[in-house]
Amino acid sequence: MAKFYLEHYQLPRQSVIEDFYEEVQETEKYRLKEINAAVKIQALWRMYRQRKHYLEEQWAVKIIKRVYIGYRTRKNFWKLINQQLSHYRLMFYSSAATAIQRIYRGFYSRKYFHDFGARKKYLKHIEGKNERRIAKMHEYAKQQELEEQRRQEDYARMEFYKLASSLHHLTSTKAIPGVYRGLEEVSDFGKHTLKA
């Protein structure tokens, strides 16, 4: 048993301890190199992780930008469309309002200012007035013609009288009656036969 103990417990224990010290020495020999390697691995791992996180953030930022720009563009597009539609509606309603106002003003004007029945009545009245005025003007023209004729006759008579009175042999004297002196003034001859 001692042999068994020695073989299975004592010798392996020493060999394990020796192996451990050898491994520790060997480890100490490469310790600095392993620490540098571990630091390098940690740095590379952290860099990889950080770079992956940074790239994910960049990807997320691009997606957010793309989505926001799309949203903003659609919003501006619909805003412009609504403004254009509002402008077209305003133009349509303005033209419709103008047409309605024009039609109503025409109706109102025809009904109250330029009423057809009243205009017809007025035109008949004016026509009657014109006929009366034309009749008066014809009357006045006839009167003017008669007056002008009388005036011309009076003027001719007066000219003739002036001419005849300036001729001495036609004028009457006390002894001889002239042409212009009536027969009745001179004698009683023909008073009964001549009409005055």
mmCIF file with all atom_site columns, C-alpha atoms in Angstrom:
data_model
loop_
_atom_site.group_PDB
_atom_site.id
_atom_site.type_symbol
_atom_site.label_atom_id
_atom_site.label_alt_id
_atom_site.label_comp_id
_atom_site.label_asym_id
_atom_site.label_entity_id
_atom_site.label_seq_id
_atom_site.pdbx_PDB_ins_code
_atom_site.Cartn_x
_atom_site.Cartn_y
_atom_site.Cartn_z
_atom_site.occupancy
_atom_site.B_iso_or_equiv
_atom_site.pdbx_formal_charge
_atom_site.auth_seq_id
_atom_site.auth_comp_id
_atom_site.auth_asym_id
_atom_site.auth_atom_id
_atom_site.pdbx_PDB_model_num
ATOM 1   C CA . MET A 1 1   ? 0.000    0.000   0.000    1.00 0.00 ? 1   MET A CA 1
ATOM 2   C CA . ALA A 1 2   ? 2.808    2.217   0.629    1.00 0.00 ? 2   ALA A CA 1
ATOM 3   C CA . LYS A 1 3   ? 3.936    1.476   -2.817   1.00 0.00 ? 3   LYS A CA 1
ATOM 4   C CA . PHE A 1 4   ? 0.492    2.254   -4.069   1.00 0.00 ? 4   PHE A CA 1
ATOM 5   C CA . TYR A 1 5   ? 0.415    5.412   -1.997   1.00 0.00 ? 5   TYR A CA 1
ATOM 6   C CA . LEU A 1 6   ? 3.836    6.378   -3.260   1.00 0.00 ? 6   LEU A CA 1
ATOM 7   C CA . GLU A 1 7   ? 2.973    5.661   -6.858   1.00 0.00 ? 7   GLU A CA 1
ATOM 8   C CA . HIS A 1 8   ? -0.458   7.131   -6.867   1.00 0.00 ? 8   HIS A CA 1
ATOM 9   C CA . TYR A 1 9   ? -0.268   9.901   -4.378   1.00 0.00 ? 9   TYR A CA 1
ATOM 10  C CA . GLN A 1 10  ? 3.296    10.949  -3.518   1.00 0.00 ? 10  GLN A CA 1
ATOM 11  C CA . LEU A 1 11  ? 4.865    10.894  -6.990   1.00 0.00 ? 11  LEU A CA 1
ATOM 12  C CA . PRO A 1 12  ? 2.072    12.468  -8.872   1.00 0.00 ? 12  PRO A CA 1
ATOM 13  C CA . ARG A 1 13  ? 1.873    15.167  -6.239   1.00 0.00 ? 13  ARG A CA 1
ATOM 14  C CA . GLN A 1 14  ? 5.509    16.058  -6.647   1.00 0.00 ? 14  GLN A CA 1
ATOM 15  C CA . SER A 1 15  ? 5.264    15.884  -10.383  1.00 0.00 ? 15  SER A CA 1
ATOM 16  C CA . VAL A 1 16  ? 2.202    18.053  -10.286  1.00 0.00 ? 16  VAL A CA 1
ATOM 17  C CA . ILE A 1 17  ? 3.963    20.569  -8.071   1.00 0.00 ? 17  ILE A CA 1
ATOM 18  C CA . GLU A 1 18  ? 7.062    20.477  -10.245  1.00 0.00 ? 18  GLU A CA 1
ATOM 19  C CA . ASP A 1 19  ? 4.965    20.785  -13.331  1.00 0.00 ? 19  ASP A CA 1
ATOM 20  C CA . PHE A 1 20  ? 3.141    23.689  -11.710  1.00 0.00 ? 20  PHE A CA 1
ATOM 21  C CA . TYR A 1 21  ? 6.378    25.519  -10.892  1.00 0.00 ? 21  TYR A CA 1
ATOM 22  C CA . GLU A 1 22  ? 7.672    24.870  -14.366  1.00 0.00 ? 22  GLU A CA 1
ATOM 23  C CA . GLU A 1 23  ? 4.503    26.168  -15.818  1.00 0.00 ? 23  GLU A CA 1
ATOM 24  C CA . VAL A 1 24  ? 4.622    29.187  -13.500  1.00 0.00 ? 24  VAL A CA 1
ATOM 25  C CA . GLN A 1 25  ? 8.212    29.921  -14.545  1.00 0.00 ? 25  GLN A CA 1
ATOM 26  C CA . GLU A 1 26  ? 7.352    29.469  -18.163  1.00 0.00 ? 26  GLU A CA 1
ATOM 27  C CA . THR A 1 27  ? 4.341    31.638  -17.656  1.00 0.00 ? 27  THR A CA 1
ATOM 28  C CA . GLU A 1 28  ? 6.430    34.297  -15.936  1.00 0.00 ? 28  GLU A CA 1
ATOM 29  C CA . LYS A 1 29  ? 8.833    34.123  -18.845  1.00 0.00 ? 29  LYS A CA 1
ATOM 30  C CA . TYR A 1 30  ? 6.039    34.895  -21.333  1.00 0.00 ? 30  TYR A CA 1
ATOM 31  C CA . ARG A 1 31  ? 3.945    36.952  -18.911  1.00 0.00 ? 31  ARG A CA 1
ATOM 32  C CA . LEU A 1 32  ? 4.786    40.336  -20.402  1.00 0.00 ? 32  LEU A CA 1
ATOM 33  C CA . LYS A 1 33  ? 4.216    39.015  -23.903  1.00 0.00 ? 33  LYS A CA 1
ATOM 34  C CA . GLU A 1 34  ? 0.867    37.494  -22.885  1.00 0.00 ? 34  GLU A CA 1
ATOM 35  C CA . ILE A 1 35  ? -0.196   40.680  -21.070  1.00 0.00 ? 35  ILE A CA 1
ATOM 36  C CA . ASN A 1 36  ? 0.664    42.686  -24.190  1.00 0.00 ? 36  ASN A CA 1
ATOM 37  C CA . ALA A 1 37  ? -1.199   40.146  -26.292  1.00 0.00 ? 37  ALA A CA 1
ATOM 38  C CA . ALA A 1 38  ? -4.185   40.268  -23.902  1.00 0.00 ? 38  ALA A CA 1
ATOM 39  C CA . VAL A 1 39  ? -4.134   44.063  -23.948  1.00 0.00 ? 39  VAL A CA 1
ATOM 40  C CA . LYS A 1 40  ? -3.897   43.952  -27.737  1.00 0.00 ? 40  LYS A CA 1
ATOM 41  C CA . ILE A 1 41  ? -6.765   41.454  -27.910  1.00 0.00 ? 41  ILE A CA 1
ATOM 42  C CA . GLN A 1 42  ? -8.847   43.564  -25.498  1.00 0.00 ? 42  GLN A CA 1
ATOM 43  C CA . ALA A 1 43  ? -8.036   46.693  -27.486  1.00 0.00 ? 43  ALA A CA 1
ATOM 44  C CA . LEU A 1 44  ? -8.932   45.010  -30.749  1.00 0.00 ? 44  LEU A CA 1
ATOM 45  C CA . TRP A 1 45  ? -12.105  43.562  -29.213  1.00 0.00 ? 45  TRP A CA 1
ATOM 46  C CA . ARG A 1 46  ? -13.086  46.942  -27.763  1.00 0.00 ? 46  ARG A CA 1
ATOM 47  C CA . MET A 1 47  ? -12.234  48.610  -31.073  1.00 0.00 ? 47  MET A CA 1
ATOM 48  C CA . TYR A 1 48  ? -14.300  46.043  -32.955  1.00 0.00 ? 48  TYR A CA 1
ATOM 49  C CA . ARG A 1 49  ? -17.188  46.438  -30.524  1.00 0.00 ? 49  ARG A CA 1
ATOM 50  C CA . GLN A 1 50  ? -16.920  50.249  -30.582  1.00 0.00 ? 50  GLN A CA 1
ATOM 51  C CA . ARG A 1 51  ? -16.630  50.300  -34.371  1.00 0.00 ? 51  ARG A CA 1
ATOM 52  C CA . LYS A 1 52  ? -19.623  47.974  -34.686  1.00 0.00 ? 52  LYS A CA 1
ATOM 53  C CA . HIS A 1 53  ? -21.595  50.197  -32.294  1.00 0.00 ? 53  HIS A CA 1
ATOM 54  C CA . TYR A 1 54  ? -20.485  53.306  -34.247  1.00 0.00 ? 54  TYR A CA 1
ATOM 55  C CA . LEU A 1 55  ? -21.473  51.732  -37.577  1.00 0.00 ? 55  LEU A CA 1
ATOM 56  C CA . GLU A 1 56  ? -24.830  50.687  -36.121  1.00 0.00 ? 56  GLU A CA 1
ATOM 57  C CA . GLU A 1 57  ? -25.361  54.252  -34.913  1.00 0.00 ? 57  GLU A CA 1
ATOM 58  C CA . GLN A 1 58  ? -24.346  55.592  -38.344  1.00 0.00 ? 58  GLN A CA 1
ATOM 59  C CA . TRP A 1 59  ? -26.755  53.176  -39.997  1.00 0.00 ? 59  TRP A CA 1
ATOM 60  C CA . ALA A 1 60  ? -29.480  54.231  -37.532  1.00 0.00 ? 60  ALA A CA 1
ATOM 61  C CA . VAL A 1 61  ? -28.669  57.909  -38.167  1.00 0.00 ? 61  VAL A CA 1
ATOM 62  C CA . LYS A 1 62  ? -28.906  57.346  -41.953  1.00 0.00 ? 62  LYS A CA 1
ATOM 63  C CA . ILE A 1 63  ? -32.230  55.586  -41.565  1.00 0.00 ? 63  ILE A CA 1
ATOM 64  C CA . ILE A 1 64  ? -33.559  58.293  -39.240  1.00 0.00 ? 64  ILE A CA 1
ATOM 65  C CA . LYS A 1 65  ? -32.339  60.999  -41.656  1.00 0.00 ? 65  LYS A CA 1
ATOM 66  C CA . ARG A 1 66  ? -33.857  59.194  -44.620  1.00 0.00 ? 66  ARG A CA 1
ATOM 67  C CA . VAL A 1 67  ? -37.169  58.674  -42.832  1.00 0.00 ? 67  VAL A CA 1
ATOM 68  C CA . TYR A 1 68  ? -37.226  62.276  -41.543  1.00 0.00 ? 68  TYR A CA 1
ATOM 69  C CA . ILE A 1 69  ? -36.307  63.745  -44.943  1.00 0.00 ? 69  ILE A CA 1
ATOM 70  C CA . GLY A 1 70  ? -39.033  61.594  -46.534  1.00 0.00 ? 70  GLY A CA 1
ATOM 71  C CA . TYR A 1 71  ? -41.512  62.711  -43.894  1.00 0.00 ? 71  TYR A CA 1
ATOM 72  C CA . ARG A 1 72  ? -40.522  66.365  -44.255  1.00 0.00 ? 72  ARG A CA 1
ATOM 73  C CA . THR A 1 73  ? -40.649  66.177  -48.058  1.00 0.00 ? 73  THR A CA 1
ATOM 74  C CA . ARG A 1 74  ? -44.058  64.518  -48.012  1.00 0.00 ? 74  ARG A CA 1
ATOM 75  C CA . LYS A 1 75  ? -45.272  67.068  -45.488  1.00 0.00 ? 75  LYS A CA 1
ATOM 76  C CA . ASN A 1 76  ? -43.977  69.984  -47.609  1.00 0.00 ? 76  ASN A CA 1
ATOM 77  C CA . PHE A 1 77  ? -45.380  68.344  -50.731  1.00 0.00 ? 77  PHE A CA 1
ATOM 78  C CA . TRP A 1 78  ? -48.832  68.016  -49.178  1.00 0.00 ? 78  TRP A CA 1
ATOM 79  C CA . LYS A 1 79  ? -48.529  71.536  -47.807  1.00 0.00 ? 79  LYS A CA 1
ATOM 80  C CA . LEU A 1 80  ? -47.780  72.837  -51.325  1.00 0.00 ? 80  LEU A CA 1
ATOM 81  C CA . ILE A 1 81  ? -50.588  70.705  -52.763  1.00 0.00 ? 81  ILE A CA 1
ATOM 82  C CA . ASN A 1 82  ? -53.013  72.085  -50.156  1.00 0.00 ? 82  ASN A CA 1
ATOM 83  C CA . GLN A 1 83  ? -51.847  75.639  -50.839  1.00 0.00 ? 83  GLN A CA 1
ATOM 84  C CA . GLN A 1 84  ? -52.305  75.101  -54.574  1.00 0.00 ? 84  GLN A CA 1
ATOM 85  C CA . LEU A 1 85  ? -55.726  73.562  -54.006  1.00 0.00 ? 85  LEU A CA 1
ATOM 86  C CA . SER A 1 86  ? -56.654  76.449  -51.703  1.00 0.00 ? 86  SER A CA 1
ATOM 87  C CA . HIS A 1 87  ? -55.498  78.890  -54.380  1.00 0.00 ? 87  HIS A CA 1
ATOM 88  C CA . TYR A 1 88  ? -57.513  77.074  -57.076  1.00 0.00 ? 88  TYR A CA 1
ATOM 89  C CA . ARG A 1 89  ? -60.552  76.917  -54.789  1.00 0.00 ? 89  ARG A CA 1
ATOM 90  C CA . LEU A 1 90  ? -60.199  80.621  -54.014  1.00 0.00 ? 90  LEU A CA 1
ATOM 91  C CA . MET A 1 91  ? -59.947  81.426  -57.726  1.00 0.00 ? 91  MET A CA 1
ATOM 92  C CA . PHE A 1 92  ? -62.952  79.195  -58.489  1.00 0.00 ? 92  PHE A CA 1
ATOM 93  C CA . TYR A 1 93  ? -65.072  80.677  -55.695  1.00 0.00 ? 93  TYR A CA 1
ATOM 94  C CA . SER A 1 94  ? -63.971  84.201  -56.630  1.00 0.00 ? 94  SER A CA 1
ATOM 95  C CA . SER A 1 95  ? -64.977  83.668  -60.250  1.00 0.00 ? 95  SER A CA 1
ATOM 96  C CA . ALA A 1 96  ? -68.241  82.052  -59.113  1.00 0.00 ? 96  ALA A CA 1
ATOM 97  C CA . ALA A 1 97  ? -68.894  84.965  -56.730  1.00 0.00 ? 97  ALA A CA 1
ATOM 98  C CA . THR A 1 98  ? -68.109  87.418  -59.530  1.00 0.00 ? 98  THR A CA 1
ATOM 99  C CA . ALA A 1 99  ? -70.510  85.609  -61.863  1.00 0.00 ? 99  ALA A CA 1
ATOM 100 C CA . ILE A 1 100 ? -73.220  85.546  -59.183  1.00 0.00 ? 100 ILE A CA 1
ATOM 101 C CA . GLN A 1 101 ? -72.691  89.239  -58.448  1.00 0.00 ? 101 GLN A CA 1
ATOM 102 C CA . ARG A 1 102 ? -72.765  90.052  -62.160  1.00 0.00 ? 102 ARG A CA 1
ATOM 103 C CA . ILE A 1 103 ? -75.990  88.100  -62.688  1.00 0.00 ? 103 ILE A CA 1
ATOM 104 C CA . TYR A 1 104 ? -77.628  89.543  -59.568  1.00 0.00 ? 104 TYR A CA 1
ATOM 105 C CA . ARG A 1 105 ? -76.592  93.086  -60.426  1.00 0.00 ? 105 ARG A CA 1
ATOM 106 C CA . GLY A 1 106 ? -77.983  92.616  -63.939  1.00 0.00 ? 106 GLY A CA 1
ATOM 107 C CA . PHE A 1 107 ? -81.235  91.281  -62.492  1.00 0.00 ? 107 PHE A CA 1
ATOM 108 C CA . TYR A 1 108 ? -81.432  94.088  -59.931  1.00 0.00 ? 108 TYR A CA 1
ATOM 109 C CA . SER A 1 109 ? -80.625  96.693  -62.557  1.00 0.00 ? 109 SER A CA 1
ATOM 110 C CA . ARG A 1 110 ? -83.207  95.312  -64.978  1.00 0.00 ? 110 ARG A CA 1
ATOM 111 C CA . LYS A 1 111 ? -85.807  95.063  -62.242  1.00 0.00 ? 111 LYS A CA 1
ATOM 112 C CA . TYR A 1 112 ? -85.354  98.427  -60.512  1.00 0.00 ? 112 TYR A CA 1
ATOM 113 C CA . PHE A 1 113 ? -83.318  100.707 -62.773  1.00 0.00 ? 113 PHE A CA 1
ATOM 114 C CA . HIS A 1 114 ? -83.946  99.484  -66.307  1.00 0.00 ? 114 HIS A CA 1
ATOM 115 C CA . ASP A 1 115 ? -87.311  97.842  -65.937  1.00 0.00 ? 115 ASP A CA 1
ATOM 116 C CA . PHE A 1 116 ? -88.539  96.711  -69.367  1.00 0.00 ? 116 PHE A CA 1
ATOM 117 C CA . GLY A 1 117 ? -92.185  97.521  -68.647  1.00 0.00 ? 117 GLY A CA 1
ATOM 118 C CA . ALA A 1 118 ? -91.317  100.888 -67.171  1.00 0.00 ? 118 ALA A CA 1
ATOM 119 C CA . ARG A 1 119 ? -88.944  101.565 -70.057  1.00 0.00 ? 119 ARG A CA 1
ATOM 120 C CA . LYS A 1 120 ? -91.646  100.665 -72.578  1.00 0.00 ? 120 LYS A CA 1
ATOM 121 C CA . LYS A 1 121 ? -94.116  102.915 -70.769  1.00 0.00 ? 121 LYS A CA 1
ATOM 122 C CA . TYR A 1 122 ? -91.510  105.672 -70.648  1.00 0.00 ? 122 TYR A CA 1
ATOM 123 C CA . LEU A 1 123 ? -90.766  105.279 -74.368  1.00 0.00 ? 123 LEU A CA 1
ATOM 124 C CA . LYS A 1 124 ? -94.508  105.492 -75.171  1.00 0.00 ? 124 LYS A CA 1
ATOM 125 C CA . HIS A 1 125 ? -94.719  108.599 -73.020  1.00 0.00 ? 125 HIS A CA 1
ATOM 126 C CA . ILE A 1 126 ? -91.678  110.066 -74.772  1.00 0.00 ? 126 ILE A CA 1
ATOM 127 C CA . GLU A 1 127 ? -93.124  109.120 -78.161  1.00 0.00 ? 127 GLU A CA 1
ATOM 128 C CA . GLY A 1 128 ? -96.395  110.913 -77.315  1.00 0.00 ? 128 GLY A CA 1
ATOM 129 C CA . LYS A 1 129 ? -94.429  113.856 -76.015  1.00 0.00 ? 129 LYS A CA 1
ATOM 130 C CA . ASN A 1 130 ? -92.348  113.903 -79.203  1.00 0.00 ? 130 ASN A CA 1
ATOM 131 C CA . GLU A 1 131 ? -95.451  113.791 -81.387  1.00 0.00 ? 131 GLU A CA 1
ATOM 132 C CA . ARG A 1 132 ? -96.972  116.705 -79.467  1.00 0.00 ? 132 ARG A CA 1
ATOM 133 C CA . ARG A 1 133 ? -93.708  118.576 -79.676  1.00 0.00 ? 133 ARG A CA 1
ATOM 134 C CA . ILE A 1 134 ? -93.415  117.890 -83.411  1.00 0.00 ? 134 ILE A CA 1
ATOM 135 C CA . ALA A 1 135 ? -97.010  119.094 -83.895  1.00 0.00 ? 135 ALA A CA 1
ATOM 136 C CA . LYS A 1 136 ? -96.202  122.254 -81.928  1.00 0.00 ? 136 LYS A CA 1
ATOM 137 C CA . MET A 1 137 ? -93.040  122.713 -83.971  1.00 0.00 ? 137 MET A CA 1
ATOM 138 C CA . HIS A 1 138 ? -94.992  122.365 -87.233  1.00 0.00 ? 138 HIS A CA 1
ATOM 139 C CA . GLU A 1 139 ? -97.521  124.874 -85.925  1.00 0.00 ? 139 GLU A CA 1
ATOM 140 C CA . TYR A 1 140 ? -94.738  127.196 -84.892  1.00 0.00 ? 140 TYR A CA 1
ATOM 141 C CA . ALA A 1 141 ? -93.060  126.756 -88.296  1.00 0.00 ? 141 ALA A CA 1
ATOM 142 C CA . LYS A 1 142 ? -96.340  127.646 -90.048  1.00 0.00 ? 142 LYS A CA 1
ATOM 143 C CA . GLN A 1 143 ? -96.760  130.672 -87.801  1.00 0.00 ? 143 GLN A CA 1
ATOM 144 C CA . GLN A 1 144 ? -93.180  131.693 -88.517  1.00 0.00 ? 144 GLN A CA 1
ATOM 145 C CA . GLU A 1 145 ? -93.778  131.282 -92.239  1.00 0.00 ? 145 GLU A CA 1
ATOM 146 C CA . LEU A 1 146 ? -96.957  133.384 -92.014  1.00 0.00 ? 146 LEU A CA 1
ATOM 147 C CA . GLU A 1 147 ? -95.184  136.006 -89.951  1.00 0.00 ? 147 GLU A CA 1
ATOM 148 C CA . GLU A 1 148 ? -92.259  135.995 -92.353  1.00 0.00 ? 148 GLU A CA 1
ATOM 149 C CA . GLN A 1 149 ? -94.672  136.349 -95.262  1.00 0.00 ? 149 GLN A CA 1
ATOM 150 C CA . ARG A 1 150 ? -96.446  139.238 -93.496  1.00 0.00 ? 150 ARG A CA 1
ATOM 151 C CA . ARG A 1 151 ? -93.133  140.784 -92.639  1.00 0.00 ? 151 ARG A CA 1
ATOM 152 C CA . GLN A 1 152 ? -92.005  140.542 -96.233  1.00 0.00 ? 152 GLN A CA 1
ATOM 153 C CA . GLU A 1 153 ? -95.346  141.931 -97.430  1.00 0.00 ? 153 GLU A CA 1
ATOM 154 C CA . ASP A 1 154 ? -95.101  144.765 -94.890  1.00 0.00 ? 154 ASP A CA 1
ATOM 155 C CA . TYR A 1 155 ? -91.514  145.375 -95.921  1.00 0.00 ? 155 TYR A CA 1
ATOM 156 C CA . ALA A 1 156 ? -92.513  145.388 -99.616  1.00 0.00 ? 156 ALA A CA 1
ATOM 157 C CA . ARG A 1 157 ? -95.464  147.693 -98.872  1.00 0.00 ? 157 ARG A CA 1
ATOM 158 C CA . MET A 1 158 ? -93.260  149.990 -96.884  1.00 0.00 ? 158 MET A CA 1
ATOM 159 C CA . GLU A 1 159 ? -90.621  150.033 -99.604  1.00 0.00 ? 159 GLU A CA 1
ATOM 160 C CA . PHE A 1 160 ? -93.293  150.697 -102.131 1.00 0.00 ? 160 PHE A CA 1
ATOM 161 C CA . TYR A 1 161 ? -94.751  153.475 -99.981  1.00 0.00 ? 161 TYR A CA 1
ATOM 162 C CA . LYS A 1 162 ? -91.333  155.046 -99.557  1.00 0.00 ? 162 LYS A CA 1
ATOM 163 C CA . LEU A 1 163 ? -90.722  154.818 -103.239 1.00 0.00 ? 163 LEU A CA 1
ATOM 164 C CA . ALA A 1 164 ? -94.189  156.104 -104.129 1.00 0.00 ? 164 ALA A CA 1
ATOM 165 C CA . SER A 1 165 ? -94.109  158.897 -101.577 1.00 0.00 ? 165 SER A CA 1
ATOM 166 C CA . SER A 1 166 ? -90.800  160.089 -102.874 1.00 0.00 ? 166 SER A CA 1
ATOM 167 C CA . LEU A 1 167 ? -92.318  160.467 -106.346 1.00 0.00 ? 167 LEU A CA 1
ATOM 168 C CA . HIS A 1 168 ? -94.012  163.885 -106.303 1.00 0.00 ? 168 HIS A CA 1
ATOM 169 C CA . HIS A 1 169 ? -96.566  163.331 -109.066 1.00 0.00 ? 169 HIS A CA 1
ATOM 170 C CA . LEU A 1 170 ? -98.238  160.493 -107.147 1.00 0.00 ? 170 LEU A CA 1
ATOM 171 C CA . THR A 1 171 ? -98.699  162.404 -103.942 1.00 0.00 ? 171 THR A CA 1
ATOM 172 C CA . SER A 1 172 ? -101.886 164.225 -103.352 1.00 0.00 ? 172 SER A CA 1
ATOM 173 C CA . THR A 1 173 ? -102.282 167.879 -102.933 1.00 0.00 ? 173 THR A CA 1
ATOM 174 C CA . LYS A 1 174 ? -105.178 169.928 -101.631 1.00 0.00 ? 174 LYS A CA 1
ATOM 175 C CA . ALA A 1 175 ? -106.511 170.480 -105.017 1.00 0.00 ? 175 ALA A CA 1
ATOM 176 C CA . ILE A 1 176 ? -105.739 167.084 -106.695 1.00 0.00 ? 176 ILE A CA 1
ATOM 177 C CA . PRO A 1 177 ? -106.098 163.830 -104.901 1.00 0.00 ? 177 PRO A CA 1
ATOM 178 C CA . GLY A 1 178 ? -103.124 161.421 -105.177 1.00 0.00 ? 178 GLY A CA 1
ATOM 179 C CA . VAL A 1 179 ? -102.969 157.745 -105.773 1.00 0.00 ? 179 VAL A CA 1
ATOM 180 C CA . TYR A 1 180 ? -102.706 156.938 -102.107 1.00 0.00 ? 180 TYR A CA 1
ATOM 181 C CA . ARG A 1 181 ? -105.588 158.996 -101.034 1.00 0.00 ? 181 ARG A CA 1
ATOM 182 C CA . GLY A 1 182 ? -108.794 157.091 -101.100 1.00 0.00 ? 182 GLY A CA 1
ATOM 183 C CA . LEU A 1 183 ? -111.669 158.068 -103.310 1.00 0.00 ? 183 LEU A CA 1
ATOM 184 C CA . GLU A 1 184 ? -113.898 158.187 -100.301 1.00 0.00 ? 184 GLU A CA 1
ATOM 185 C CA . GLU A 1 185 ? -111.766 160.851 -98.703  1.00 0.00 ? 185 GLU A CA 1
ATOM 186 C CA . VAL A 1 186 ? -112.046 163.049 -101.717 1.00 0.00 ? 186 VAL A CA 1
ATOM 187 C CA . SER A 1 187 ? -115.772 162.720 -102.539 1.00 0.00 ? 187 SER A CA 1
ATOM 188 C CA . ASP A 1 188 ? -118.864 160.860 -101.609 1.00 0.00 ? 188 ASP A CA 1
ATOM 189 C CA . PHE A 1 189 ? -118.791 159.033 -104.929 1.00 0.00 ? 189 PHE A CA 1
ATOM 190 C CA . GLY A 1 190 ? -119.195 155.279 -104.533 1.00 0.00 ? 190 GLY A CA 1
ATOM 191 C CA . LYS A 1 191 ? -119.603 155.193 -100.798 1.00 0.00 ? 191 LYS A CA 1
ATOM 192 C CA . HIS A 1 192 ? -122.662 153.111 -101.173 1.00 0.00 ? 192 HIS A CA 1
ATOM 193 C CA . THR A 1 193 ? -121.221 150.749 -103.787 1.00 0.00 ? 193 THR A CA 1
ATOM 194 C CA . LEU A 1 194 ? -117.689 150.226 -102.369 1.00 0.00 ? 194 LEU A CA 1
ATOM 195 C CA . LYS A 1 195 ? -117.174 147.996 -99.441  1.00 0.00 ? 195 LYS A CA 1
ATOM 196 C CA . ALA A 1 196 ? -114.838 149.056 -96.805  1.00 0.00 ? 196 ALA A CA 1
#
